[in-house]
Short mmCIF file of C-alpha atoms in Angstrom, two decimals:
data_model
loop_
_atom_site.label_atom_id
_atom_site.label_comp_id
_atom_site.label_asym_id
_atom_site.label_seq_id
_atom_site.Cartn_x
_atom_site.Cartn_y
_atom_site.Cartn_z
CA UNK A 1497 0.00 0.00 0.00
CA UNK A 1498 1.40 3.38 -0.99
CA UNK A 1499 1.62 6.11 1.66
CA UNK A 1500 -0.85 8.18 -0.39
CA UNK A 1501 -3.46 5.38 -0.03
CA UNK A 1502 -3.16 5.12 3.75
CA UNK A 1503 -5.97 6.77 5.70
CA UNK A 1504 -4.81 8.74 8.73
CA UNK A 1505 -8.26 10.18 9.58
CA UNK A 1506 -8.11 8.38 12.93
CA UNK A 1507 -5.56 10.94 14.04
CA UNK A 1508 -8.08 13.75 13.58
CA UNK A 1509 -10.78 12.29 15.84
CA UNK A 1510 -11.20 13.13 19.51
CA UNK A 1511 -8.82 11.26 21.81
CA UNK A 1512 -11.73 9.62 23.64
CA UNK A 1513 -12.89 8.12 20.34
CA UNK A 1514 -9.73 6.03 19.91
CA UNK A 1515 -10.11 2.40 20.91
CA UNK A 1516 -9.06 1.51 24.45
CA UNK A 1517 -6.30 -1.02 24.97
CA UNK A 1518 -7.91 -4.36 25.75
CA UNK A 1519 -6.63 -5.73 29.03
CA UNK A 1520 -6.30 -9.45 29.51
CA UNK A 1521 -8.21 -10.65 32.55
CA UNK A 1522 -8.65 -14.21 33.72
CA UNK A 1523 -12.20 -15.40 34.34
CA UNK A 1524 -13.00 -15.64 38.07
CA UNK A 1525 -12.55 -19.05 39.67
CA UNK A 1526 -15.74 -21.05 39.36
CA UNK A 1527 -17.74 -23.47 37.25
CA UNK A 1528 -18.99 -22.64 33.77
CA UNK A 1529 -20.52 -24.03 30.62
CA UNK A 1530 -18.41 -23.35 27.54
CA UNK A 1531 -17.88 -24.22 23.89
CA UNK A 1532 -14.56 -25.99 23.28
CA UNK A 1533 -12.20 -25.75 20.35
CA UNK A 1534 -8.59 -26.85 19.91
CA UNK A 1535 -5.55 -25.35 18.26
CA UNK A 1536 -2.10 -26.76 17.65
CA UNK A 1537 0.51 -24.03 17.84
CA UNK A 1538 4.11 -23.25 18.60
CA UNK A 1539 4.77 -21.46 21.88
CA UNK A 1540 8.32 -20.29 22.53
CA UNK A 1541 9.59 -22.70 19.84
CA UNK A 1542 7.92 -25.72 21.45
CA UNK A 1543 4.88 -27.72 20.29
CA UNK A 1544 1.73 -26.90 22.22
CA UNK A 1545 -2.00 -27.47 22.20
CA UNK A 1546 -4.41 -24.74 23.24
CA UNK A 1547 -7.91 -25.47 24.52
CA UNK A 1548 -10.01 -22.44 23.56
CA UNK A 1549 -13.16 -22.13 25.61
CA UNK A 1550 -15.89 -19.57 25.02
CA UNK A 1551 -17.91 -19.27 28.21
CA UNK A 1552 -21.65 -19.51 27.62
CA UNK A 1553 -22.97 -19.58 31.18
CA UNK A 1554 -21.71 -19.12 34.73
CA UNK A 1555 -22.86 -21.95 36.99
CA UNK A 1556 -21.20 -20.91 40.26
CA UNK A 1557 -18.37 -18.61 41.28
CA UNK A 1558 -15.87 -19.57 43.96
CA UNK A 1559 -16.21 -16.04 45.39
CA UNK A 1560 -19.78 -14.75 45.34
CA UNK A 1561 -18.57 -11.16 45.70
CA UNK A 1562 -16.96 -11.03 42.23
CA UNK A 1563 -18.84 -10.25 39.05
CA UNK A 1564 -19.51 -13.13 36.68
CA UNK A 1565 -18.03 -12.73 33.21
CA UNK A 1566 -20.35 -11.94 30.34
CA UNK A 1567 -21.24 -14.85 28.04
CA UNK A 1568 -18.71 -14.91 25.23
CA UNK A 1569 -15.68 -14.44 27.50
CA UNK A 1570 -12.80 -16.40 26.02
CA UNK A 1571 -10.52 -18.57 28.15
CA UNK A 1572 -7.45 -20.25 26.68
CA UNK A 1573 -5.52 -23.02 28.40
CA UNK A 1574 -2.15 -23.89 26.85
CA UNK A 1575 -0.51 -27.28 27.19
CA UNK A 1576 3.16 -27.02 26.22
CA UNK A 1577 4.27 -30.51 25.20
CA UNK A 1578 8.06 -30.19 25.26
CA UNK A 1579 10.62 -28.02 27.04
CA UNK A 1580 14.33 -27.43 27.29
CA UNK A 1581 16.11 -29.29 30.09
CA UNK A 1582 17.65 -26.70 32.43
CA UNK A 1583 20.81 -28.74 32.98
CA UNK A 1584 21.55 -30.23 29.58
CA UNK A 1585 19.76 -27.82 27.24
CA UNK A 1586 18.22 -30.79 25.43
CA UNK A 1587 14.61 -30.77 24.25
CA UNK A 1588 12.64 -33.16 26.48
CA UNK A 1589 9.00 -34.06 27.08
CA UNK A 1590 7.19 -31.59 29.31
CA UNK A 1591 5.58 -34.04 31.72
CA UNK A 1592 3.48 -31.30 33.34
CA UNK A 1593 1.99 -30.09 30.04
CA UNK A 1594 1.51 -33.58 28.64
CA UNK A 1595 0.04 -34.84 31.91
CA UNK A 1596 -2.45 -31.97 32.14
CA UNK A 1597 -3.51 -32.49 28.53
CA UNK A 1598 -3.87 -36.23 29.12
CA UNK A 1599 -6.19 -35.63 32.09
CA UNK A 1600 -8.47 -33.52 29.90
CA UNK A 1601 -8.42 -35.98 27.01
CA UNK A 1602 -9.06 -38.98 29.28
CA UNK A 1603 -12.18 -37.17 30.57
CA UNK A 1604 -13.38 -36.46 27.00
CA UNK A 1605 -12.59 -39.79 25.32
CA UNK A 1606 -15.51 -41.87 26.67
CA UNK A 1607 -17.98 -39.27 25.44
CA UNK A 1608 -16.47 -38.36 22.06
CA UNK A 1609 -14.43 -41.44 21.16
CA UNK A 1610 -10.91 -41.69 19.86
CA UNK A 1611 -7.72 -43.37 21.00
CA UNK A 1612 -5.10 -40.76 20.14
CA UNK A 1613 -4.88 -37.17 21.36
CA UNK A 1614 -5.45 -35.97 17.77
CA UNK A 1615 -8.64 -38.07 17.40
CA UNK A 1616 -10.07 -37.00 20.75
CA UNK A 1617 -9.34 -33.35 20.02
CA UNK A 1618 -10.95 -33.60 16.57
CA UNK A 1619 -13.99 -35.44 17.94
CA UNK A 1620 -14.52 -32.92 20.75
CA UNK A 1621 -14.06 -29.85 18.53
CA UNK A 1622 -17.09 -27.57 19.07
CA UNK A 1623 -18.40 -29.57 22.05
CA UNK A 1624 -20.31 -28.00 24.90
CA UNK A 1625 -18.35 -28.61 28.10
CA UNK A 1626 -18.69 -28.04 31.81
CA UNK A 1627 -15.47 -26.63 33.27
CA UNK A 1628 -14.16 -25.67 36.67
CA UNK A 1629 -11.53 -22.94 36.47
CA UNK A 1630 -8.98 -21.80 39.02
CA UNK A 1631 -6.94 -18.60 38.92
CA UNK A 1632 -3.18 -18.51 39.39
CA UNK A 1633 -0.85 -15.54 39.64
CA UNK A 1634 2.16 -15.00 37.41
CA UNK A 1635 5.26 -15.89 39.44
CA UNK A 1636 7.11 -12.80 38.20
CA UNK A 1637 4.22 -10.32 38.39
CA UNK A 1638 1.40 -11.17 40.84
CA UNK A 1639 -0.81 -8.52 39.20
CA UNK A 1640 -1.07 -10.80 36.15
CA UNK A 1641 -3.41 -13.76 36.55
CA UNK A 1642 -4.14 -16.79 34.39
CA UNK A 1643 -6.83 -19.42 34.39
CA UNK A 1644 -6.04 -23.05 35.14
CA UNK A 1645 -8.35 -25.89 34.25
CA UNK A 1646 -9.37 -27.90 37.27
CA UNK A 1647 -11.93 -30.19 35.59
CA UNK A 1648 -13.58 -30.52 32.20
CA UNK A 1649 -16.41 -32.80 31.07
CA UNK A 1650 -18.86 -32.95 28.17
CA UNK A 1651 -21.99 -31.03 29.23
#
């Protein structure tokens, strides 16, 4: 695109009219209904699987004084499948990430079928699920919070 074709009209609007920066916020700890989808992606040069959940209903919050998220809130849980060994620098299996993913897939398999992670993920794509989420703080910055998946089942 040539500079002459670029539209800079946004710079002439009132400051308040510019879009606000979207802040990432974890959903409050609690139980929800959600729609599930899966994505394979690379995170920090390692293979990972992301469970994307779009919350459709709040069932119960762990803290009744917090506000429930609006339906449509997106929650992503990443399972990083390999990591670099701190001592040797070699690429090794990430037992934590693989183990967490396995727990989720074991819960889904009887309902959706499949014997491999790929089959179970494909078969559960778009499923309605019941989830229990926890909230954890970033170890380097406690102001940043993330969701953790405590349980997941087909709804």
